[in-house]
PDB file of C-alpha atoms and ligand atoms in Angstrom:
ATOM      1  CA  MET A 197      89.085  14.710   4.371  1.00  0.00           C
ATOM      2  CA  THR A 198      88.453  12.587   7.310  1.00  0.00           C
ATOM      3  CA  GLY A 199      84.848  12.178   8.676  1.00  0.00           C
ATOM      4  CA  ASP A 200      82.018  14.621   8.235  1.00  0.00           C
ATOM      5  CA  PHE A 201      81.996  17.878  10.552  1.00  0.00           C
ATOM      6  CA  GLU A 202      79.087  19.364   9.235  1.00  0.00           C
ATOM      7  CA  SER A 203      77.415  21.424  12.503  1.00  0.00           C
ATOM      8  CA  LYS A 204      80.122  20.307  14.478  1.00  0.00           C
ATOM      9  CA  VAL A 205      81.993  22.602  16.877  1.00  0.00           C
ATOM     10  CA  VAL A 206      85.863  22.521  17.323  1.00  0.00           C
ATOM     11  CA  VAL A 207      88.347  24.561  19.310  1.00  0.00           C
ATOM     12  CA  VAL A 208      91.969  24.079  18.611  1.00  0.00           C
ATOM     13  CA  THR A 209      94.617  25.517  20.506  1.00  0.00           C
ATOM     14  CA  GLY A 210      98.034  26.624  19.024  1.00  0.00           C
ATOM     15  CA  ALA A 211      96.383  27.125  15.870  1.00  0.00           C
ATOM     16  CA  ALA A 212      98.332  29.962  14.115  1.00  0.00           C
ATOM     17  CA  SER A 213     101.202  27.625  12.964  1.00  0.00           C
ATOM     18  CA  GLY A 214     102.369  24.288  12.123  1.00  0.00           C
ATOM     19  CA  ILE A 215      99.969  21.298  12.791  1.00  0.00           C
ATOM     20  CA  GLY A 216      97.442  23.319  14.410  1.00  0.00           C
ATOM     21  CA  ARG A 217      97.001  25.608  11.409  1.00  0.00           C
ATOM     22  CA  ALA A 218      96.672  22.267   9.174  1.00  0.00           C
ATOM     23  CA  THR A 219      94.137  21.190  11.729  1.00  0.00           C
ATOM     24  CA  VAL A 220      92.024  24.061  11.708  1.00  0.00           C
ATOM     25  CA  ILE A 221      91.940  24.170   8.040  1.00  0.00           C
ATOM     26  CA  ALA A 222      91.183  20.480   7.562  1.00  0.00           C
ATOM     27  CA  PHE A 223      88.327  20.617  10.252  1.00  0.00           C
ATOM     28  CA  ALA A 224      86.972  23.835   8.424  1.00  0.00           C
ATOM     29  CA  GLU A 225      87.182  21.975   4.986  1.00  0.00           C
ATOM     30  CA  ALA A 226      85.178  19.151   6.862  1.00  0.00           C
ATOM     31  CA  GLY A 227      82.439  21.434   7.470  1.00  0.00           C
ATOM     32  CA  ALA A 228      82.870  22.320  11.030  1.00  0.00           C
ATOM     33  CA  LYS A 229      82.866  25.522  12.859  1.00  0.00           C
ATOM     34  CA  VAL A 230      86.265  26.227  14.115  1.00  0.00           C
ATOM     35  CA  VAL A 231      87.920  28.417  16.937  1.00  0.00           C
ATOM     36  CA  ALA A 232      91.520  28.636  16.291  1.00  0.00           C
ATOM     37  CA  ALA A 233      92.829  29.777  19.762  1.00  0.00           C
ATOM     38  CA  ASP A 234      96.725  30.808  19.741  1.00  0.00           C
ATOM     39  CA  VAL A 235      98.860  33.646  21.627  1.00  0.00           C
ATOM     40  CA  VAL A 236     100.092  34.757  18.221  1.00  0.00           C
ATOM     41  CA  HIS A 237      98.406  35.716  15.182  1.00  0.00           C
ATOM     42  CA  HIS A 238      99.954  35.604  11.544  1.00  0.00           C
ATOM     43  CA  ASP A 239      98.897  38.099   8.980  1.00  0.00           C
ATOM     44  CA  GLU A 240      99.301  35.213   6.314  1.00  0.00           C
ATOM     45  CA  ASN A 241      96.561  32.894   7.837  1.00  0.00           C
ATOM     46  CA  ALA A 242      93.824  35.892   7.657  1.00  0.00           C
ATOM     47  CA  GLY A 243      92.866  35.215   4.046  1.00  0.00           C
ATOM     48  CA  ARG A 244      92.433  31.405   4.258  1.00  0.00           C
ATOM     49  CA  PHE A 245      90.998  31.400   7.839  1.00  0.00           C
ATOM     50  CA  ASP A 246      88.317  34.243   6.536  1.00  0.00           C
ATOM     51  CA  GLU A 247      87.581  31.990   3.401  1.00  0.00           C
ATOM     52  CA  LEU A 248      86.754  28.882   5.696  1.00  0.00           C
ATOM     53  CA  GLY A 249      84.934  31.205   8.449  1.00  0.00           C
ATOM     54  CA  ILE A 250      87.605  30.041  11.209  1.00  0.00           C
ATOM     55  CA  GLU A 251      87.351  32.278  14.049  1.00  0.00           C
ATOM     56  CA  ALA A 252      91.093  33.278  15.327  1.00  0.00           C
ATOM     57  CA  VAL A 253      90.915  34.221  19.069  1.00  0.00           C
ATOM     58  CA  ASP A 254      93.608  35.506  21.376  1.00  0.00           C
ATOM     59  CA  CYS A 255      94.214  32.782  23.940  1.00  0.00           C
ATOM     60  CA  ASP A 256      97.518  32.160  25.887  1.00  0.00           C
ATOM     61  CA  VAL A 257      96.777  28.824  27.253  1.00  0.00           C
ATOM     62  CA  ARG A 258      98.857  29.370  30.588  1.00  0.00           C
ATOM     63  CA  ASP A 259      96.261  31.878  31.697  1.00  0.00           C
ATOM     64  CA  LEU A 260      93.530  29.188  32.625  1.00  0.00           C
ATOM     65  CA  ALA A 261      90.925  32.266  32.970  1.00  0.00           C
ATOM     66  CA  VAL A 262      91.257  33.049  29.287  1.00  0.00           C
ATOM     67  CA  LEU A 263      91.383  29.431  28.345  1.00  0.00           C
ATOM     68  CA  GLN A 264      87.863  28.940  29.898  1.00  0.00           C
ATOM     69  CA  ARG A 265      86.651  32.083  28.388  1.00  0.00           C
ATOM     70  CA  THR A 266      87.953  30.717  25.013  1.00  0.00           C
ATOM     71  CA  ILE A 267      86.039  27.390  25.252  1.00  0.00           C
ATOM     72  CA  ASP A 268      83.132  28.979  27.058  1.00  0.00           C
ATOM     73  CA  GLY A 269      82.815  31.539  24.347  1.00  0.00           C
ATOM     74  CA  ALA A 270      82.698  29.002  21.614  1.00  0.00           C
ATOM     75  CA  VAL A 271      79.761  27.205  23.280  1.00  0.00           C
ATOM     76  CA  GLU A 272      77.988  30.643  23.710  1.00  0.00           C
ATOM     77  CA  ARG A 273      78.475  31.583  20.169  1.00  0.00           C
ATOM     78  CA  HIS A 274      77.833  28.217  18.550  1.00  0.00           C
ATOM     79  CA  GLY A 275      75.563  26.363  21.027  1.00  0.00           C
ATOM     80  CA  ARG A 276      77.770  23.287  21.509  1.00  0.00           C
ATOM     81  CA  LEU A 277      81.453  21.900  21.863  1.00  0.00           C
ATOM     82  CA  ASP A 278      82.075  18.534  19.924  1.00  0.00           C
ATOM     83  CA  VAL A 279      85.959  18.788  19.790  1.00  0.00           C
ATOM     84  CA  LEU A 280      88.684  20.194  21.768  1.00  0.00           C
ATOM     85  CA  VAL A 281      92.296  19.894  20.218  1.00  0.00           C
ATOM     86  CA  ASN A 282      94.884  20.503  22.958  1.00  0.00           C
ATOM     87  CA  ASN A 283      97.641  21.163  20.254  1.00  0.00           C
ATOM     88  CA  ALA A 284      99.624  24.375  21.724  1.00  0.00           C
ATOM     89  CA  GLY A 285     103.276  23.188  22.754  1.00  0.00           C
ATOM     90  CA  VAL A 286     106.521  24.501  23.375  1.00  0.00           C
ATOM     91  CA  GLN A 287     110.014  22.791  23.237  1.00  0.00           C
ATOM     92  CA  LEU A 288     113.231  22.911  25.490  1.00  0.00           C
ATOM     93  CA  VAL A 289     116.453  21.463  24.646  1.00  0.00           C
ATOM     94  CA  LYS A 290     118.221  21.462  27.795  1.00  0.00           C
ATOM     95  CA  GLN A 291     119.805  19.366  30.416  1.00  0.00           C
ATOM     96  CA  ILE A 292     118.118  18.874  33.768  1.00  0.00           C
ATOM     97  CA  THR A 293     120.933  20.995  35.664  1.00  0.00           C
ATOM     98  CA  GLU A 294     120.339  23.863  33.261  1.00  0.00           C
ATOM     99  CA  ILE A 295     116.594  24.233  33.582  1.00  0.00           C
ATOM    100  CA  SER A 296     114.863  26.750  35.837  1.00  0.00           C
ATOM    101  CA  GLU A 297     112.064  26.732  37.684  1.00  0.00           C
ATOM    102  CA  ALA A 298     110.186  29.229  35.308  1.00  0.00           C
ATOM    103  CA  GLU A 299     110.981  27.058  32.383  1.00  0.00           C
ATOM    104  CA  TRP A 300     109.647  24.120  34.002  1.00  0.00           C
ATOM    105  CA  ASP A 301     106.431  26.129  34.692  1.00  0.00           C
ATOM    106  CA  GLN A 302     106.411  27.393  31.052  1.00  0.00           C
ATOM    107  CA  VAL A 303     106.945  23.679  29.366  1.00  0.00           C
ATOM    108  CA  MET A 304     104.451  22.086  31.921  1.00  0.00           C
ATOM    109  CA  GLY A 305     102.190  25.057  31.813  1.00  0.00           C
ATOM    110  CA  VAL A 306     101.709  24.842  27.913  1.00  0.00           C
ATOM    111  CA  ASN A 307     102.127  21.161  27.280  1.00  0.00           C
ATOM    112  CA  LEU A 308     100.517  19.668  30.256  1.00  0.00           C
ATOM    113  CA  LYS A 309      98.581  22.028  32.698  1.00  0.00           C
ATOM    114  CA  ALA A 310      96.645  23.731  29.840  1.00  0.00           C
ATOM    115  CA  ALA A 311      95.684  20.317  28.336  1.00  0.00           C
ATOM    116  CA  PHE A 312      94.454  19.160  31.590  1.00  0.00           C
ATOM    117  CA  PHE A 313      92.544  22.296  32.539  1.00  0.00           C
ATOM    118  CA  GLY A 314      91.224  22.897  28.919  1.00  0.00           C
ATOM    119  CA  THR A 315      89.806  19.293  29.015  1.00  0.00           C
ATOM    120  CA  SER A 316      88.182  20.098  32.393  1.00  0.00           C
ATOM    121  CA  TYR A 317      86.558  23.176  30.854  1.00  0.00           C
ATOM    122  CA  ALA A 318      85.296  21.385  27.722  1.00  0.00           C
ATOM    123  CA  VAL A 319      84.095  18.098  29.608  1.00  0.00           C
ATOM    124  CA  ARG A 320      81.683  20.213  31.441  1.00  0.00           C
ATOM    125  CA  HIS A 321      79.937  21.134  28.105  1.00  0.00           C
ATOM    126  CA  MET A 322      80.347  17.835  26.715  1.00  0.00           C
ATOM    127  CA  GLN A 323      78.742  15.942  29.867  1.00  0.00           C
ATOM    128  CA  ARG A 324      75.510  18.233  29.320  1.00  0.00           C
ATOM    129  CA  GLN A 325      75.799  17.576  25.830  1.00  0.00           C
ATOM    130  CA  GLY A 326      75.950  13.631  26.083  1.00  0.00           C
ATOM    131  CA  GLY A 327      79.363  13.317  24.463  1.00  0.00           C
ATOM    132  CA  GLY A 328      82.504  14.827  22.738  1.00  0.00           C
ATOM    133  CA  ALA A 329      85.958  14.280  21.856  1.00  0.00           C
ATOM    134  CA  ILE A 330      89.076  15.528  22.900  1.00  0.00           C
ATOM    135  CA  VAL A 331      92.514  14.989  21.161  1.00  0.00           C
ATOM    136  CA  ASN A 332      95.817  16.022  22.639  1.00  0.00           C
ATOM    137  CA  ASN A 333      99.050  16.494  20.692  1.00  0.00           C
ATOM    138  CA  ALA A 334     101.562  14.687  22.289  1.00  0.00           C
ATOM    139  CA  SER A 335     104.900  13.621  20.571  1.00  0.00           C
ATOM    140  CA  ASN A 336     107.102  10.398  19.685  1.00  0.00           C
ATOM    141  CA  ALA A 337     108.856  11.791  22.873  1.00  0.00           C
ATOM    142  CA  GLY A 338     105.335  10.829  24.658  1.00  0.00           C
ATOM    143  CA  LEU A 339     106.317   7.149  23.865  1.00  0.00           C
ATOM    144  CA  LEU A 340     109.869   6.955  23.743  1.00  0.00           C
ATOM    145  CA  PRO A 341     111.703   9.662  25.661  1.00  0.00           C
ATOM    146  CA  ARG A 342     114.919  11.411  24.301  1.00  0.00           C
ATOM    147  CA  ALA A 343     118.242  12.269  25.835  1.00  0.00           C
ATOM    148  CA  HIS A 344     118.326  15.962  24.737  1.00  0.00           C
ATOM    149  CA  ASP A 345     115.113  17.475  25.979  1.00  0.00           C
ATOM    150  CA  PRO A 346     114.262  15.622  29.335  1.00  0.00           C
ATOM    151  CA  LEU A 347     111.632  18.347  30.208  1.00  0.00           C
ATOM    152  CA  TYR A 348     109.887  18.411  26.736  1.00  0.00           C
ATOM    153  CA  SER A 349     110.007  14.314  26.986  1.00  0.00           C
ATOM    154  CA  THR A 350     108.895  14.504  30.501  1.00  0.00           C
ATOM    155  CA  SER A 351     105.698  16.820  29.592  1.00  0.00           C
ATOM    156  CA  LYS A 352     104.774  14.513  26.478  1.00  0.00           C
ATOM    157  CA  LEU A 353     104.947  11.206  28.655  1.00  0.00           C
ATOM    158  CA  SER A 354     102.650  13.013  30.820  1.00  0.00           C
ATOM    159  CA  LEU A 355     100.457  13.805  28.245  1.00  0.00           C
ATOM    160  CA  VAL A 356     100.262  10.397  27.141  1.00  0.00           C
ATOM    161  CA  GLY A 357      99.315   9.174  30.534  1.00  0.00           C
ATOM    162  CA  MET A 358      96.860  11.867  31.424  1.00  0.00           C
ATOM    163  CA  THR A 359      95.073  10.863  28.110  1.00  0.00           C
ATOM    164  CA  ARG A 360      94.738   7.330  29.182  1.00  0.00           C
ATOM    165  CA  SER A 361      93.768   8.303  32.413  1.00  0.00           C
ATOM    166  CA  LEU A 362      90.804  10.583  31.314  1.00  0.00           C
ATOM    167  CA  ALA A 363      89.695   8.366  28.834  1.00  0.00           C
ATOM    168  CA  LEU A 364      88.926   5.862  31.561  1.00  0.00           C
ATOM    169  CA  CYS A 365      87.164   8.583  33.724  1.00  0.00           C
ATOM    170  CA  HIS A 366      84.902   9.806  30.859  1.00  0.00           C
ATOM    171  CA  SER A 367      83.918   6.864  28.769  1.00  0.00           C
ATOM    172  CA  LYS A 368      80.820   6.918  30.949  1.00  0.00           C
ATOM    173  CA  ASP A 369      80.059  10.502  29.623  1.00  0.00           C
ATOM    174  CA  ARG A 370      80.569   9.112  26.060  1.00  0.00           C
ATOM    175  CA  ILE A 371      83.651  11.570  25.891  1.00  0.00           C
ATOM    176  CA  ARG A 372      86.536  10.170  24.180  1.00  0.00           C
ATOM    177  CA  VAL A 373      90.149  11.185  25.303  1.00  0.00           C
ATOM    178  CA  ASN A 374      92.943  10.163  22.663  1.00  0.00           C
ATOM    179  CA  CYS A 375      96.443  11.605  21.398  1.00  0.00           C
ATOM    180  CA  VAL A 376      98.396  11.732  18.482  1.00  0.00           C
ATOM    181  CA  CYS A 377     102.422  11.169  18.737  1.00  0.00           C
ATOM    182  CA  PRO A 378     103.953  13.019  15.735  1.00  0.00           C
ATOM    183  CA  GLY A 379     107.597  13.889  14.693  1.00  0.00           C
ATOM    184  CA  PRO A 380     109.468  14.904  13.143  1.00  0.00           C
ATOM    185  CA  VAL A 381     107.019  17.089  11.382  1.00  0.00           C
ATOM    186  CA  GLY A 382     108.591  19.579   8.521  1.00  0.00           C
ATOM    187  CA  GLY A 383     107.004  23.159   8.247  1.00  0.00           C
ATOM    188  CA  THR A 384     106.592  23.655  11.728  1.00  0.00           C
ATOM    189  CA  GLU A 385     107.812  26.307  13.788  1.00  0.00           C
ATOM    190  CA  MET A 386     109.065  23.789  16.492  1.00  0.00           C
ATOM    191  CA  TYR A 387     111.021  21.290  14.057  1.00  0.00           C
ATOM    192  CA  GLU A 388     112.337  24.245  11.931  1.00  0.00           C
ATOM    193  CA  SER A 389     113.687  26.172  15.139  1.00  0.00           C
ATOM    194  CA  GLU A 390     115.293  22.996  16.713  1.00  0.00           C
ATOM    195  CA  LEU A 391     117.110  22.350  13.333  1.00  0.00           C
ATOM    196  CA  ARG A 392     118.420  26.096  13.690  1.00  0.00           C
ATOM    197  CA  LEU A 393     120.313  25.236  16.907  1.00  0.00           C
ATOM    198  CA  ALA A 394     122.549  22.920  14.644  1.00  0.00           C
ATOM    199  CA  ALA A 395     125.812  24.311  13.142  1.00  0.00           C
ATOM    200  CA  ASP A 396     124.879  22.435   9.803  1.00  0.00           C
ATOM    201  CA  VAL A 397     121.016  22.884   9.411  1.00  0.00           C
ATOM    202  CA  GLU A 398     120.821  20.643   6.352  1.00  0.00           C
ATOM    203  CA  ALA A 399     122.849  17.705   7.765  1.00  0.00           C
ATOM    204  CA  GLN A 400     120.775  17.947  10.915  1.00  0.00           C
ATOM    205  CA  ARG A 401     117.529  17.752   8.787  1.00  0.00           C
ATOM    206  CA  LYS A 402     118.901  14.923   7.072  1.00  0.00           C
ATOM    207  CA  LYS A 403     119.665  13.109  10.488  1.00  0.00           C
ATOM    208  CA  SER A 404     116.367  13.768  11.949  1.00  0.00           C
ATOM    209  CA  ILE A 405     114.597  12.115   8.900  1.00  0.00           C
ATOM    210  CA  GLU A 406     117.044   9.204   8.966  1.00  0.00           C
ATOM    211  CA  ALA A 407     116.102   8.742  12.746  1.00  0.00           C
ATOM    212  CA  SER A 408     112.522   7.562  11.483  1.00  0.00           C
ATOM    213  CA  PRO A 409     112.282   4.450   9.072  1.00  0.00           C
ATOM    214  CA  LEU A 410     109.524   5.847   6.945  1.00  0.00           C
ATOM    215  CA  ALA A 411     110.476   9.261   6.542  1.00  0.00           C
ATOM    216  CA  ARG A 412     113.699   7.926   5.542  1.00  0.00           C
ATOM    217  CA  ALA A 413     112.188   5.486   3.106  1.00  0.00           C
ATOM    218  CA  PHE A 414     110.182   8.586   1.802  1.00  0.00           C
ATOM    219  CA  ASP A 415     113.254  10.933   2.216  1.00  0.00           C
ATOM    220  CA  ARG A 416     111.083  13.611   3.746  1.00  0.00           C
ATOM    221  CA  ALA A 417     110.010  14.766   6.987  1.00  0.00           C
ATOM    222  CA  ILE A 418     105.936  14.034   7.908  1.00  0.00           C
ATOM    223  CA  THR A 419     103.719  16.851   6.830  1.00  0.00           C
ATOM    224  CA  THR A 420     101.286  18.665   9.167  1.00  0.00           C
ATOM    225  CA  GLU A 421      98.587  17.595   7.001  1.00  0.00           C
ATOM    226  CA  GLU A 422      99.369  13.837   7.375  1.00  0.00           C
ATOM    227  CA  VAL A 423      98.999  14.714  11.650  1.00  0.00           C
ATOM    228  CA  ALA A 424      95.774  16.726  10.966  1.00  0.00           C
ATOM    229  CA  ALA A 425      94.483  13.985   9.270  1.00  0.00           C
ATOM    230  CA  SER A 426      94.710  11.238  12.094  1.00  0.00           C
ATOM    231  CA  ILE A 427      93.496  14.344  14.702  1.00  0.00           C
ATOM    232  CA  LEU A 428      90.413  14.318  12.545  1.00  0.00           C
ATOM    233  CA  TYR A 429      90.036  10.661  12.582  1.00  0.00           C
ATOM    234  CA  LEU A 430      90.297  10.459  16.273  1.00  0.00           C
ATOM    235  CA  ALA A 431      87.604  13.328  16.562  1.00  0.00           C
ATOM    236  CA  SER A 432      85.372  11.594  14.167  1.00  0.00           C
ATOM    237  CA  ASP A 433      82.306   9.228  14.536  1.00  0.00           C
ATOM    238  CA  ALA A 434      84.557   6.681  12.615  1.00  0.00           C
ATOM    239  CA  ALA A 435      86.464   6.302  15.986  1.00  0.00           C
ATOM    240  CA  CYS A 436      83.403   6.073  18.282  1.00  0.00           C
ATOM    241  CA  MET A 437      85.057   2.932  20.014  1.00  0.00           C
ATOM    242  CA  VAL A 438      88.459   4.453  20.037  1.00  0.00           C
ATOM    243  CA  THR A 439      89.435   6.034  23.430  1.00  0.00           C
ATOM    244  CA  GLY A 440      92.842   6.288  25.401  1.00  0.00           C
ATOM    245  CA  THR A 441      95.090   5.529  22.332  1.00  0.00           C
ATOM    246  CA  ALA A 442      98.209   7.109  21.322  1.00  0.00           C
ATOM    247  CA  ILE A 443      98.801   7.011  17.526  1.00  0.00           C
ATOM    248  CA  ALA A 444     102.235   7.225  16.609  1.00  0.00           C
ATOM    249  CA  ILE A 445     102.701   9.471  13.311  1.00  0.00           C
ATOM    250  CA  ASP A 446     106.372   9.374  13.164  1.00  0.00           C
ATOM    251  CA  GLY A 447     107.383   6.936  10.641  1.00  0.00           C
ATOM    252  CA  GLY A 448     108.079   4.138  13.140  1.00  0.00           C
ATOM    253  CA  LYS A 449     110.592   6.603  15.186  1.00  0.00           C
ATOM    254  CA  SER A 450     109.440   5.364  18.481  1.00  0.00           C
ATOM    255  CA  LEU A 451     109.649   1.590  17.559  1.00  0.00           C
ATOM    256  CA  GLY A 452     113.149   1.379  18.579  1.00  0.00           C
ATOM    257  CA  VAL A 453     116.571   1.593  17.143  1.00  0.00           C
ATOM    258  CA  PRO A 454     116.524   2.306  13.267  1.00  0.00           C
ATOM    259  CA  PRO A 455     118.470   0.115  11.048  1.00  0.00           C
ATOM    260  CA  LYS A 456     122.053   1.469  10.287  1.00  0.00           C
ATOM    261  CA  THR A 457     122.289   3.734   7.447  1.00  0.00           C
ATOM    262  CA  ASP A 458     125.155   2.460   5.559  1.00  0.00           C
TER     263      ASP A 458
HETATM  264  P1  NAD B 192     104.644  25.149  16.169  1.00  0.00           P
HETATM  265  O1  NAD B 192     105.690  25.931  16.831  1.00  0.00           O
HETATM  266  O2  NAD B 192     104.601  25.482  14.595  1.00  0.00           O
HETATM  267  O3  NAD B 192     103.363  25.365  16.884  1.00  0.00           O
HETATM  268  C1  NAD B 192     102.849  25.554  18.091  1.00  0.00           C
HETATM  269  C2  NAD B 192     101.827  26.819  18.364  1.00  0.00           C
HETATM  270  O4  NAD B 192     101.502  26.572  19.459  1.00  0.00           O
HETATM  271  C3  NAD B 192     102.232  28.050  17.841  1.00  0.00           C
HETATM  272  O5  NAD B 192     101.217  28.792  16.944  1.00  0.00           O
HETATM  273  C4  NAD B 192     102.243  28.931  19.281  1.00  0.00           C
HETATM  274  O6  NAD B 192     102.260  30.127  19.019  1.00  0.00           O
HETATM  275  C5  NAD B 192     101.585  28.064  20.104  1.00  0.00           C
HETATM  276  N1  NAD B 192     101.790  28.409  21.412  1.00  0.00           N
HETATM  277  C6  NAD B 192     102.924  28.219  22.246  1.00  0.00           C
HETATM  278  N2  NAD B 192     102.577  28.549  23.387  1.00  0.00           N
HETATM  279  C7  NAD B 192     101.434  28.921  23.664  1.00  0.00           C
HETATM  280  C8  NAD B 192     100.625  29.565  24.304  1.00  0.00           C
HETATM  281  N3  NAD B 192     101.041  29.762  25.722  1.00  0.00           N
HETATM  282  N4  NAD B 192      99.275  29.632  24.325  1.00  0.00           N
HETATM  283  C9  NAD B 192      98.633  29.560  22.956  1.00  0.00           C
HETATM  284  N5  NAD B 192      99.355  28.905  22.034  1.00  0.00           N
HETATM  285  C10 NAD B 192     100.602  28.812  22.189  1.00  0.00           C
HETATM  286  O7  NAD B 192     104.863  23.488  16.281  1.00  0.00           O
HETATM  287  P2  NAD B 192     104.055  22.618  16.084  1.00  0.00           P
HETATM  288  O8  NAD B 192     104.778  21.502  15.637  1.00  0.00           O
HETATM  289  O9  NAD B 192     103.008  22.614  15.046  1.00  0.00           O
HETATM  290  O10 NAD B 192     103.435  22.187  17.410  1.00  0.00           O
HETATM  291  C11 NAD B 192     102.188  21.592  17.642  1.00  0.00           C
HETATM  292  C12 NAD B 192     102.374  20.409  18.696  1.00  0.00           C
HETATM  293  O11 NAD B 192     102.859  19.463  18.124  1.00  0.00           O
HETATM  294  C13 NAD B 192     102.886  20.989  19.778  1.00  0.00           C
HETATM  295  O12 NAD B 192     102.311  20.349  20.975  1.00  0.00           O
HETATM  296  C14 NAD B 192     104.073  20.071  19.770  1.00  0.00           C
HETATM  297  O13 NAD B 192     104.759  19.703  21.111  1.00  0.00           O
HETATM  298  C15 NAD B 192     103.666  18.595  18.741  1.00  0.00           C
HETATM  299  N6  NAD B 192     104.722  18.116  18.047  1.00  0.00           N
HETATM  300  C16 NAD B 192     105.480  18.804  17.204  1.00  0.00           C
HETATM  301  C17 NAD B 192     106.625  17.905  16.527  1.00  0.00           C
HETATM  302  C18 NAD B 192     107.070  18.287  15.420  1.00  0.00           C
HETATM  303  O14 NAD B 192     107.864  17.688  14.821  1.00  0.00           O
HETATM  304  N7  NAD B 192     106.924  19.650  14.833  1.00  0.00           N
HETATM  305  C19 NAD B 192     106.779  16.633  16.904  1.00  0.00           C
HETATM  306  C20 NAD B 192     106.175  15.974  17.823  1.00  0.00           C
HETATM  307  C21 NAD B 192     104.863  16.918  18.467  1.00  0.00           C
END
């Protein structure tokens, strides 16, 4: 557990699966009142979410009116908003000449536009309260772009830039804006579905682990709980002087070209 979130109100988008699910559970275990927003809901979450008092709400973050209602609704029910985690994200493995305008709108809409406007709706409450924390979920692709997913890389590089820009704007309000840059994260639908594109899934998993020096040293992917721990740190009072940062939780993948395997 990272930090004490007793009496804190937290909204997390994309919370039904992967990193989002681990994050809402970690916040709730640390005492927070948690709103888990997602466009889908999985039956297997119901037991654990109920046990921890996590509220699952329907929210397609591309619909800005719904996104605003989700954030305002949390404030109406719980009286305040301390943390917003812009976690919802979608991947697209395609080259630029294959990408349609609709795909641009989908990827940029979920990964960037929703984080921008979600932050806008949260900031209005946080300014009134005198502070708060926003944590964006970017990617190692937000630090070091990749050749296989130019639109996803563009969305995540932009998200890292937006994090820095908004951190600068809202320090005066005591609102901190930071991001995490994870990957490869096992047990997430995003990672597993990308692996499924390969002819040999297990060989591809090994290759992706080997691209991250620490993942390779531990012979495993990063876990959702390891990413959640950094999100909680950035949202906690322990990070009270931390803003505009991008924490890489990628086993060193974005440091540069990894050493050769043999
Ligand atoms: P995931 O696919 O398991 O979870 C993503 C969640 O976002 C899903 O529950 C999905 O329903 C939700 N979502 C998608 N579109 C939405 C929308 N329009 N409205 C609301 N919710 C929506 O994958 P994950 O890895 O847990 O993804 C979480 C974040 O982590 C994403 O932003 C992703 O880009 C980032 N990330 C993941 C990895 C990885 O290796 N898995 C690496 C770097 C960054």
